[in-house]
Coordinates of C-alpha atoms in Angstrom, one line a residue:
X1 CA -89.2 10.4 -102.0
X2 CA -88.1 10.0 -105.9
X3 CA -91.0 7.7 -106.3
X4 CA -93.4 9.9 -104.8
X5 CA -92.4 12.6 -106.2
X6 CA -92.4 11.5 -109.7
X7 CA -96.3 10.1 -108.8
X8 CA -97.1 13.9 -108.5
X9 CA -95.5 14.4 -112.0
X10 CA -96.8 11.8 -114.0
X11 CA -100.2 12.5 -112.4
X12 CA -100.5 16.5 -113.5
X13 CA -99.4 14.9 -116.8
X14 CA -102.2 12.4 -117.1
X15 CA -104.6 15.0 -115.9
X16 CA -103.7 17.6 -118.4
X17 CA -104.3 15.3 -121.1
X18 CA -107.3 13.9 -119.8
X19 CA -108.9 17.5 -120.2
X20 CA -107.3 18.0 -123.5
X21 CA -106.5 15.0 -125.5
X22 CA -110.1 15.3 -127.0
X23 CA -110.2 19.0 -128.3
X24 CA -106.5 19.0 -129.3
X25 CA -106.0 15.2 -130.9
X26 CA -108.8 13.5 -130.9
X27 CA -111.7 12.5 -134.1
X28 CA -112.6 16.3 -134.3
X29 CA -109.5 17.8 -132.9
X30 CA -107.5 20.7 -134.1
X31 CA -105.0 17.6 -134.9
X32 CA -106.5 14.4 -135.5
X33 CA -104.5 11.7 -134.1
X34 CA -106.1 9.2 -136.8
X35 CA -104.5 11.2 -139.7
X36 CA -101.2 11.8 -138.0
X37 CA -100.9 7.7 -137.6
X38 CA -102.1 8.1 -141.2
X39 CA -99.0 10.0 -142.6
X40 CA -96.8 8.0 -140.6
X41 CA -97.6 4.9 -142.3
X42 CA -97.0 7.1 -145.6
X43 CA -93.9 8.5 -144.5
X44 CA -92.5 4.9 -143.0
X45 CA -94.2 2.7 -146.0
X46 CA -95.8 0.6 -143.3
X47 CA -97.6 0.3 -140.2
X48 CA -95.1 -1.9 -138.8
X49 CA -92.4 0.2 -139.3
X50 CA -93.7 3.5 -138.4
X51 CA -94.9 1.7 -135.0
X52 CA -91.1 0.9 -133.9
X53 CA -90.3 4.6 -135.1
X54 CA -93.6 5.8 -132.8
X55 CA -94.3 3.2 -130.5
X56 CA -98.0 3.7 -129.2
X57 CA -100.7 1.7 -127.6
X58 CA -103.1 4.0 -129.9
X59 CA -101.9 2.3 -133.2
X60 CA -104.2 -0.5 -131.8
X61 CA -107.4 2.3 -131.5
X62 CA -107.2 5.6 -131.2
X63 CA -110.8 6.6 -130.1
X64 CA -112.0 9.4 -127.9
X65 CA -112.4 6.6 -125.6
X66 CA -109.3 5.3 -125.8
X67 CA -107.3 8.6 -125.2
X68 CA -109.5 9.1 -122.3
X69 CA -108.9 5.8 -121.1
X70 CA -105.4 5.8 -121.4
X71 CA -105.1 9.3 -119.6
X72 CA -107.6 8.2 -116.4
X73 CA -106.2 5.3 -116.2
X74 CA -102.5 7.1 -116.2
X75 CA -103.7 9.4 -113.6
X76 CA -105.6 6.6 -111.5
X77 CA -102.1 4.8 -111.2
X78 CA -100.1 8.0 -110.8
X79 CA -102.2 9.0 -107.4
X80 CA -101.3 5.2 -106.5
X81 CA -97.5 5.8 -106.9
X82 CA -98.1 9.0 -104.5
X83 CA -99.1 7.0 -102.0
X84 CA -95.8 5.1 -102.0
X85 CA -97.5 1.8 -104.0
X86 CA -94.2 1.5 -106.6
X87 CA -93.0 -2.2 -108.1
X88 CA -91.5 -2.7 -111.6
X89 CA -95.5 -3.1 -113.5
X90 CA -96.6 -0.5 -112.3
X91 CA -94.0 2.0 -113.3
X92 CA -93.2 0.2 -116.6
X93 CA -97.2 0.4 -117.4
X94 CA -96.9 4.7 -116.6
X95 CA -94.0 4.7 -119.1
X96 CA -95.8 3.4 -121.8
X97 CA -99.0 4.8 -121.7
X98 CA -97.3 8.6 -121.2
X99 CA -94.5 7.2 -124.2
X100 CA -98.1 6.3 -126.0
X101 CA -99.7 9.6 -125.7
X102 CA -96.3 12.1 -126.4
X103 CA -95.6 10.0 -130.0
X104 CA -98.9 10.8 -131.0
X105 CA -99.3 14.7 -129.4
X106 CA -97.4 16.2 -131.8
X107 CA -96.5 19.8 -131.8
X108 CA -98.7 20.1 -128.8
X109 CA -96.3 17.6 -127.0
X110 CA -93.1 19.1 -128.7
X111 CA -91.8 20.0 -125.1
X112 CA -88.0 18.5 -123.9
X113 CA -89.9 17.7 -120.4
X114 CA -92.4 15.3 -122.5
X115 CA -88.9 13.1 -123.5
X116 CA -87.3 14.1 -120.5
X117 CA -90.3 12.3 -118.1
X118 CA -90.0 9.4 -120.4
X119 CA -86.4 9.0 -119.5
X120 CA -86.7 9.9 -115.8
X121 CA -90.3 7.1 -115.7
X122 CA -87.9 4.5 -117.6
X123 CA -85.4 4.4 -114.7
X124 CA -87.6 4.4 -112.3
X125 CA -89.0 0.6 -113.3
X126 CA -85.4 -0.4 -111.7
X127 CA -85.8 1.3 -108.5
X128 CA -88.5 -0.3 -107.3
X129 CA -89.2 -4.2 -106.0
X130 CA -89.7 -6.6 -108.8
X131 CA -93.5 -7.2 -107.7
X132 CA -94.1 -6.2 -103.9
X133 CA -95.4 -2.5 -104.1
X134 CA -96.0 -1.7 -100.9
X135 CA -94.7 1.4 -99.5
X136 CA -91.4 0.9 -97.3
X137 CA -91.1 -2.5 -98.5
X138 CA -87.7 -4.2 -97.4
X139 CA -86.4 -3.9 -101.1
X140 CA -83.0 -2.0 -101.4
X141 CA -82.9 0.3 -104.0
X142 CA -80.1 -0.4 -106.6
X143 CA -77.1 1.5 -105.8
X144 CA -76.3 1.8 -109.7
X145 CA -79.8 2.7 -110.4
X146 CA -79.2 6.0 -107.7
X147 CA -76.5 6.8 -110.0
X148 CA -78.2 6.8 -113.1
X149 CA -80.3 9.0 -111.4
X150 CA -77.4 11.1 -111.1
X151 CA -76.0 11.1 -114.5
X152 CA -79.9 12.1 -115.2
X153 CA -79.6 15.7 -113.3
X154 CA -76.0 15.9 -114.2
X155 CA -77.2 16.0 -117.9
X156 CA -80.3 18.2 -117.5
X157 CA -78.6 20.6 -115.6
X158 CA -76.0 20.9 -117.6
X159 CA -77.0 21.3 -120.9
X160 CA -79.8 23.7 -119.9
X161 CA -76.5 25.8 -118.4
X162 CA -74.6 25.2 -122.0
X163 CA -77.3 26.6 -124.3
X164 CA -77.9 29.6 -122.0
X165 CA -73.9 30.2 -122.7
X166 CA -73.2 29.4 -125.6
X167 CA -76.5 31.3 -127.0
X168 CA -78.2 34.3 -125.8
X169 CA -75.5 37.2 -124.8
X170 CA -78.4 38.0 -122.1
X171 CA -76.7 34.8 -120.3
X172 CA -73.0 35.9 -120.6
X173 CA -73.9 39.7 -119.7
X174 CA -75.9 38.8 -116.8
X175 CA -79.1 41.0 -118.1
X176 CA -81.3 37.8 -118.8
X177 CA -83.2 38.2 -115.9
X178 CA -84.4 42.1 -117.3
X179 CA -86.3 40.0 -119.5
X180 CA -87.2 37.0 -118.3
X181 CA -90.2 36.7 -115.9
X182 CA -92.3 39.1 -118.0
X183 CA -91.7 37.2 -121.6
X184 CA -91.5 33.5 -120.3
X185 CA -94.7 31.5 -121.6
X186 CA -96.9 31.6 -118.8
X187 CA -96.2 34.2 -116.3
X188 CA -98.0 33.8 -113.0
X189 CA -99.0 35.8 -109.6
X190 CA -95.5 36.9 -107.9
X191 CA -93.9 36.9 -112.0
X192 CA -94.1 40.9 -111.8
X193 CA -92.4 40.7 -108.2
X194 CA -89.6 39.1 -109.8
X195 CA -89.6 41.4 -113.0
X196 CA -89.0 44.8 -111.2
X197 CA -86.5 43.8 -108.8
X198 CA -83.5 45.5 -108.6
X199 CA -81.1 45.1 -111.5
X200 CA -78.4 44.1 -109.3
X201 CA -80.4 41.2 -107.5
X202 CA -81.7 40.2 -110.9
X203 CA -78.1 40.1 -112.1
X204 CA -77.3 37.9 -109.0
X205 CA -80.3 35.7 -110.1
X206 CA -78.4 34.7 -113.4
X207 CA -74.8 34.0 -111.5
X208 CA -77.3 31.6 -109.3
X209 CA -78.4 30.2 -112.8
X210 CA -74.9 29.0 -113.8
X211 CA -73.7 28.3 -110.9
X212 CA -76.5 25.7 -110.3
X213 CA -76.9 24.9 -113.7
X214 CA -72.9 24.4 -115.3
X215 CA -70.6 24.1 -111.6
X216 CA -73.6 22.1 -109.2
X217 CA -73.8 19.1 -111.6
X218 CA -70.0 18.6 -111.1
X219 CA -70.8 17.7 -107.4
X220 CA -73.6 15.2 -107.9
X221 CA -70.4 12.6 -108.0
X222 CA -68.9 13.9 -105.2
X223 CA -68.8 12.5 -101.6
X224 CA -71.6 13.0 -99.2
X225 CA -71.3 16.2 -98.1
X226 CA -70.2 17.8 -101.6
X227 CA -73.4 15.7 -103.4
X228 CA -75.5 17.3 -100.6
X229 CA -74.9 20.4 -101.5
X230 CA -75.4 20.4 -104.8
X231 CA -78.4 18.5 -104.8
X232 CA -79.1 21.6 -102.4
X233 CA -78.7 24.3 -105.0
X234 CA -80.3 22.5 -107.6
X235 CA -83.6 21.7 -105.8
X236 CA -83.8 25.8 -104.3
X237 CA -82.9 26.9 -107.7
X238 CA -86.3 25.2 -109.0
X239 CA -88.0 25.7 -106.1
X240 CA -87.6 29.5 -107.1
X241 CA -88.4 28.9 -110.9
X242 CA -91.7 27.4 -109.5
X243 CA -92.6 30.4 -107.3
X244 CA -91.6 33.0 -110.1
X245 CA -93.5 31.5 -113.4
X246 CA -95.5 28.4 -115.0
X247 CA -93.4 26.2 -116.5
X248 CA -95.6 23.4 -116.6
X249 CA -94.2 20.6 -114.5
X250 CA -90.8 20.9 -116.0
X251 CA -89.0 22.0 -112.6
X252 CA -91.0 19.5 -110.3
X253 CA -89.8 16.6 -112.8
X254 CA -86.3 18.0 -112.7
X255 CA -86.2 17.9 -108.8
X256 CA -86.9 14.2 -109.1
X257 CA -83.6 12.9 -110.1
X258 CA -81.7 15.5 -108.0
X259 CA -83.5 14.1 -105.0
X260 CA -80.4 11.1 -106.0
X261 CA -77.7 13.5 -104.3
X262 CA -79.7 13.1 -101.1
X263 CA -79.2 9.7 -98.9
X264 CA -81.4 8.3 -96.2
X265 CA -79.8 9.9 -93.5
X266 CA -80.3 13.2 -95.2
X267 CA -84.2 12.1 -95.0
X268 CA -84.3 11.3 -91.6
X269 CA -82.3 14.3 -90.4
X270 CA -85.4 16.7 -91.7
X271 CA -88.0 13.6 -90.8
X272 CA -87.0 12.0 -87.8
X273 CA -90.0 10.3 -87.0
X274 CA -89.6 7.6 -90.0
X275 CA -86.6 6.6 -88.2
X276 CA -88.6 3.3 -86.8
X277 CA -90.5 2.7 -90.4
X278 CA -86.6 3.0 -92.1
X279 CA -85.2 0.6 -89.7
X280 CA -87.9 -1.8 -90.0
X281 CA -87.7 -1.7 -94.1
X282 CA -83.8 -2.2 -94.1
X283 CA -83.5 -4.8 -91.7
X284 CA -83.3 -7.5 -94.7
X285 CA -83.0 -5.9 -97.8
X286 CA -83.8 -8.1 -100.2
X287 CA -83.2 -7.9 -104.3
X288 CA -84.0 -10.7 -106.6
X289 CA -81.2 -11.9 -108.6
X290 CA -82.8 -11.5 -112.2
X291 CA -83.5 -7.6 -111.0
X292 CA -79.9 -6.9 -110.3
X293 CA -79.2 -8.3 -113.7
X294 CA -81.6 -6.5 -115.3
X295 CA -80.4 -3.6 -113.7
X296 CA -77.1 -4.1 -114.7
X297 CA -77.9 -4.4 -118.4
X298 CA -79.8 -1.2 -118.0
X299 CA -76.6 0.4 -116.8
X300 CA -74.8 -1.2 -120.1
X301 CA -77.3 0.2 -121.8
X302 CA -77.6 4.0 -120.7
X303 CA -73.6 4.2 -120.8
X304 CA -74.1 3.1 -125.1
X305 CA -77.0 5.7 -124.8
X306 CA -74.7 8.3 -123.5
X307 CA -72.8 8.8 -126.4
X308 CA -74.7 10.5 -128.4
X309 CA -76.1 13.4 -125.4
X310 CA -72.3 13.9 -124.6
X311 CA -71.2 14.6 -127.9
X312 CA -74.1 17.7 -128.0
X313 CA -73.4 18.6 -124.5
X314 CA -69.6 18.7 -126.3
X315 CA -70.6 20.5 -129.4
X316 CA -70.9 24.2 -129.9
X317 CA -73.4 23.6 -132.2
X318 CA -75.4 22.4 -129.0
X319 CA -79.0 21.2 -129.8
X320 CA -81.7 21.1 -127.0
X321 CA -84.4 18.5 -126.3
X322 CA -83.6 16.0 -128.7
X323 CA -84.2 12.1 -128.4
X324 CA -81.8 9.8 -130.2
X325 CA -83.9 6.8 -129.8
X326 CA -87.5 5.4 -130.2
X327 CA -88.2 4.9 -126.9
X328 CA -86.5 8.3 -125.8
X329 CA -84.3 6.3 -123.2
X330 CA -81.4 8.8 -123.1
X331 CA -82.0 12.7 -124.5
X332 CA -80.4 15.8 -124.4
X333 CA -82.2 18.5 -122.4
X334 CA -82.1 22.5 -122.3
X335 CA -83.7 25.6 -121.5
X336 CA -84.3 29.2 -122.8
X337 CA -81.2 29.1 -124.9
X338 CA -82.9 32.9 -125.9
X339 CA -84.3 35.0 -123.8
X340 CA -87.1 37.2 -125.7
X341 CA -87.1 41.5 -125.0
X342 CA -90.8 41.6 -125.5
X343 CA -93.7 39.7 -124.7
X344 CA -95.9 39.5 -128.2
X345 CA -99.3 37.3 -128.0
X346 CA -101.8 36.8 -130.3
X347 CA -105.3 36.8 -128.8
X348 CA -108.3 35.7 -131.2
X349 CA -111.1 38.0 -131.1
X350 CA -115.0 37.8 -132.0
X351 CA -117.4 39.5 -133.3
X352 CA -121.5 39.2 -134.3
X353 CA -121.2 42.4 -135.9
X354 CA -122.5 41.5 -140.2
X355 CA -120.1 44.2 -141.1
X356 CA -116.7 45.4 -140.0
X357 CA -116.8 49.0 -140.2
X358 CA -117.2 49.6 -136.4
X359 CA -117.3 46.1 -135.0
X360 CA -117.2 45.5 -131.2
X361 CA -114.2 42.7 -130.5
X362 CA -114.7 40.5 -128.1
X363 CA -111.7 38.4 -126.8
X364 CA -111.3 34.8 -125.9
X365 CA -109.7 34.5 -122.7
X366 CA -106.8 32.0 -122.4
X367 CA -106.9 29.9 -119.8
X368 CA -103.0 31.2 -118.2
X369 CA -101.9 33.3 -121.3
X370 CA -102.4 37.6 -120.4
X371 CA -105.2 39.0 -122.0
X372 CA -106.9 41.1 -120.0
X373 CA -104.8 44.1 -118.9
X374 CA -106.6 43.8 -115.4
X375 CA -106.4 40.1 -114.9
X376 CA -104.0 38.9 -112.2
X377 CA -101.7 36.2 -113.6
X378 CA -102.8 32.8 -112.6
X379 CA -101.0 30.3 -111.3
X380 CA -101.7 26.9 -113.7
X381 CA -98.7 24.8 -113.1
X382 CA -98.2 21.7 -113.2
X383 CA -101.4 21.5 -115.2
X384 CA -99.9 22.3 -118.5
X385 CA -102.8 24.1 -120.6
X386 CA -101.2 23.2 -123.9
X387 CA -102.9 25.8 -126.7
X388 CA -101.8 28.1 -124.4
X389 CA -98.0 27.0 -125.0
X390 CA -98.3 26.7 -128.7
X391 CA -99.5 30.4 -128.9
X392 CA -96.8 31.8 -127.0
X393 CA -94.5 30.1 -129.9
X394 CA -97.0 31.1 -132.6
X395 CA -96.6 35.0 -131.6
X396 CA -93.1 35.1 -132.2
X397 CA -94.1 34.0 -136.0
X398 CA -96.5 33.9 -138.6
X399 CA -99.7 31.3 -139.0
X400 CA -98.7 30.5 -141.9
X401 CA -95.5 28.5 -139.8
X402 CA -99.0 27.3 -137.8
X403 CA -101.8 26.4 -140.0
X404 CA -104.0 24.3 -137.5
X405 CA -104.6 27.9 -136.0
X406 CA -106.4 28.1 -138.8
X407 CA -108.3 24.7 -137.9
X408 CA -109.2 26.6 -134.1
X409 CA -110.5 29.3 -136.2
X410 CA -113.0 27.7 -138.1
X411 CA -113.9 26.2 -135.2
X412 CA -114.7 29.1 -132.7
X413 CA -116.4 30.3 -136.1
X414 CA -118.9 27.1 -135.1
X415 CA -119.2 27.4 -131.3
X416 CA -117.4 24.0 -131.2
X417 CA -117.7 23.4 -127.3
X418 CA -113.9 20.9 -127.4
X419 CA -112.1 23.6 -128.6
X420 CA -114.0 26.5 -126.6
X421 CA -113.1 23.6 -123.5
X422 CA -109.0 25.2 -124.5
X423 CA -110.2 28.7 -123.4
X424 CA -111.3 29.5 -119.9
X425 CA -114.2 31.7 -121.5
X426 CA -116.6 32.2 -124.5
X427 CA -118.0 35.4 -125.2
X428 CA -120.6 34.0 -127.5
X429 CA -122.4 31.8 -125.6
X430 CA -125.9 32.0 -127.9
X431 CA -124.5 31.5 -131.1
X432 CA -121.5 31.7 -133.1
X433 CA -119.6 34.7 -134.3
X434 CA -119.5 36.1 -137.6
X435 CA -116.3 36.8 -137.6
X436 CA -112.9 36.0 -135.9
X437 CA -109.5 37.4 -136.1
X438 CA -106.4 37.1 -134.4
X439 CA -105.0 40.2 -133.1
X440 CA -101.2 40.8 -132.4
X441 CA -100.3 42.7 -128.7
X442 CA -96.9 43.2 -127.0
X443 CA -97.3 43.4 -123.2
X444 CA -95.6 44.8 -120.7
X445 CA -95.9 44.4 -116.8
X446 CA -97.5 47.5 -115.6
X447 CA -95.1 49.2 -112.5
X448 CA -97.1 48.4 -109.1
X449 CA -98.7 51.4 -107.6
X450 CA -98.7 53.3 -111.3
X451 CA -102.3 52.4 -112.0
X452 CA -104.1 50.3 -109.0
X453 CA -105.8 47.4 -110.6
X454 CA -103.9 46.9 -113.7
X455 CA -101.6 44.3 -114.5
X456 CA -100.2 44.9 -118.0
X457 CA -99.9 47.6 -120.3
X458 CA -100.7 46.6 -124.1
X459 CA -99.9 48.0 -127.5
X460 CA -102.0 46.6 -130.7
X461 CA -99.6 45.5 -133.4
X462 CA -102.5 45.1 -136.0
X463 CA -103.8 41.8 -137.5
X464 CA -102.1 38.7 -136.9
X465 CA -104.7 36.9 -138.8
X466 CA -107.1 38.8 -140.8
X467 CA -111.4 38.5 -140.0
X468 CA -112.2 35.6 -141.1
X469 CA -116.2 34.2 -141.4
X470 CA -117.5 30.7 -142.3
X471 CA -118.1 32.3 -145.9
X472 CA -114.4 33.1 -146.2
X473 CA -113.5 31.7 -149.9
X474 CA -110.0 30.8 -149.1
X475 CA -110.6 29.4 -145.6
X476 CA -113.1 26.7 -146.8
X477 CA -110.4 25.7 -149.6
X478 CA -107.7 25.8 -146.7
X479 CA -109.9 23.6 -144.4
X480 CA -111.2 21.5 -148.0
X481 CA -107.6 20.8 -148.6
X482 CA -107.1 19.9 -145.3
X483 CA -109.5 18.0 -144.8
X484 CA -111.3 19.1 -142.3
X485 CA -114.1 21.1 -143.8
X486 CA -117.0 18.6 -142.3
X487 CA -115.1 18.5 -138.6

């Protein structure tokens, strides 16, 4: 079931960035991955070095191809790990080609669940049979391994329920949830359900929070039935998180390791009829002897690792999502350590108007984002559509904190069909605009029933970013500077 599961997860990852690797990385990119590795070697003095500080198959190439290679090929294996095909190659070969592409992403694969994959892929290499793959073979999974597993969730879970307490006084007061489901990233369908709630069910949604998130993880080391349990509360609580919003795949990944509390009896209570296929596959477990070593050193190592996660989880100064080494074996995780009161977005706008005296605007539509008032949220996850993500943050600042929005502008400014491929619309479709700005809007979640039809209500905050036009002096010098004037 862990393997499995984590299939499903690594293979909405692949996918994702086999639709988007191109338009947000690649040779003409909004980023291009070939002047990231660039400043790498700058920053490191060597391509040597700055490989063991960003270990990456692409240092080798870093084509078009290749990130579409790399991502099909990803994906391709994933679906074969959902199948219950699972030995020590084939999960080490998913780890580093998903540790290849998040090294190079960079701010659009800034995400703790990016790191937090890696870790959760890396221990799944010693849960599996050294080479047979098939599914129920008569290998035993490593007892130690299960409880790495554990010490996974009981991390996660835990600093996710540290930074909500020790941050936002939303958390403490119990009023988080007043806020949440309208101003998370990507609300979806049943999000406005949630929103208007009562206050008093909403309140009892955040005492649900901490109590699966800061006492539950306690009880992943506890006997059976007390493990149980709390692997209980921990999988309904994302189970919920997954009906109410669109966090990516950040809550499937997360039930992966909890699925640890649960034991094969647990299994074949709810699925009796693998009873003859589980009898079968432990009737000689088998284990080579250089795989419980290796397992063993892994232990070693993940308890060294360890050090540095518990003294944030210890801190005050608590820090989420970090890595503390290259390969992002053991991180610190956490979630919405601030909840936002109001949900701003920026949403560029076109026109083919020559003048701007009484243009018509015309928006591009995200492809989960709110734009239009009388859209229906749509449900995206755990396909993670990643400009989306990166404008959510931008709204809550300036562009001048996000320059390579200046990079998409320019580039809807050309009708350049990779990064039109981000949106789920373009309203040009003939030729290019002549202009493009970026308006500022706070939304709120229209009441149901108040106006039939309509989703949001919206309030222009004026420019976010300014019309713009191909002939914009100090555009081309920002994208001649850049570098990207000619992409």
């Amino acid at each position: 079931m862990i393997l499995r599961l984590l299939g499903w997860v690594y293979a909405a990852a692949f996918y994702s960035a086999a639709r988007q690797l191109g338009p947000l990385i690649g040779a003409k990119g909004i980023l291009p991955v070939g002047e990231f590795l660039d400043f790498l070697v700058r920053s490191w003095g060597s391509k040597q070095v700055a490989f063991w500080h960003y270990p990456s198959v692409f240092w080798f190439g870093h084509s078009d191809g290749a990130l579409l290679a790399v991502s099909w090929i990803g994906f391709g294996i994933s679906v074969l790990v959902m199948l219950g095909w699972a030995n020590v190659p084939i999960m080490a070969v998913l780890w580093a080609l998903y540790m290849s592409i998040v090294h190079v992403g960079q701010t659009w694969y800034a995400y703790g669940w990016e790191t937090q994959l890696l870790e959760t892929g890396f221990l799944a290499i010693f849960l599996c049979p050294l080479i047979d793959a098939r599914p129920f073979s008569r290998h035993e999974p490593p007892l130690p391994t299960v409880w790495l597993f554990r010490w996974l969730i009981f991390r996660i879970m835990l600093g996710a329920g540290l930074i909500k307490l020790r941050g936002d006084v939303a958390w403490r007061d119990l009023t988080a949830l007043y806020y949440h489901f309208e101003t998370q990233p990507l609300p979806n369908g049943l999000s406005r359900w949630f929103h208007f709630l009562p206050h008093g069910v909403l309140k009892g949604g955040v005492v649900m929070n901490h109590l699966a998130e800061v006492v539950a993880p306690f009880f992943v080391f506890w006997p059976r039935r007390g493990r149980l349990i709390a692997g209980g509360v921990i999988v309904l609580f994302h189970v919920i998180l997954i009906l109410s919003g669109n966090l990516s795949f950040l809550n499937w990944l997360t039930i992966v390791p909890a699925l640890a509390c649960f034991d094969d009896q647990a299994w074949l209570a709810v699925m009796p009829f693998l009873r003859q296929t589980w009898e079968k596959a432990v009737a000689e477990p088998l284990m080579h002897f250089g795989m419980r070593c290796c397992v063993w050193v892994i232990v070693a190592v993940v308890i060294v690792l360890s050090y540095s996660p518990v003294m944030n989880l210890l801190s005050p100064n608590q820090v989420m999502n970090t890595s503390f080494t290259w390969f992002d074996l053991v991180n610190t995780y956490g979630a919405f350590g601030s909840v936002g009161r109001e949900r701003l977005t920026v949403v560029f706008e076109g026109t083919d108007s020559v003048d701007l005296v009484k243009p018509e605007w015309k928006p591009y539509l995200y492809v989960a984002q709110p734009v239009d008032v009388n859209e229906r949220p749509r449900q995206v996850a755990p396909y993670q559509p990643r400009l989306d993500w990166a404008m959510w943050f931008a709204a809550m600042d300036t562009y001048q904190e996000y320059p390579w929005t200046l990079h998409v502008v320019w580039k809807l400014l050309r009708n350049d069909p990779g990064t039109l491929s981000l949106f789920r619309s373009n309203p040009f479709p003939d030729r290019p605009p002549k202009f493009i700005r970026v308006e500022l809007y706070r939304y709120h979640f229209a009441r149901p029933g108040e106006a039939p039809g309509r989703w949001w209500d919206r309030e222009d905050l004026g420019h976010w970013l300014r019309p713009l036009s191909v002939n914009t002096q100090p555009l081309r010098e920002f994208m001649e500077r850049a570098g990207w004037l000619e992409k």
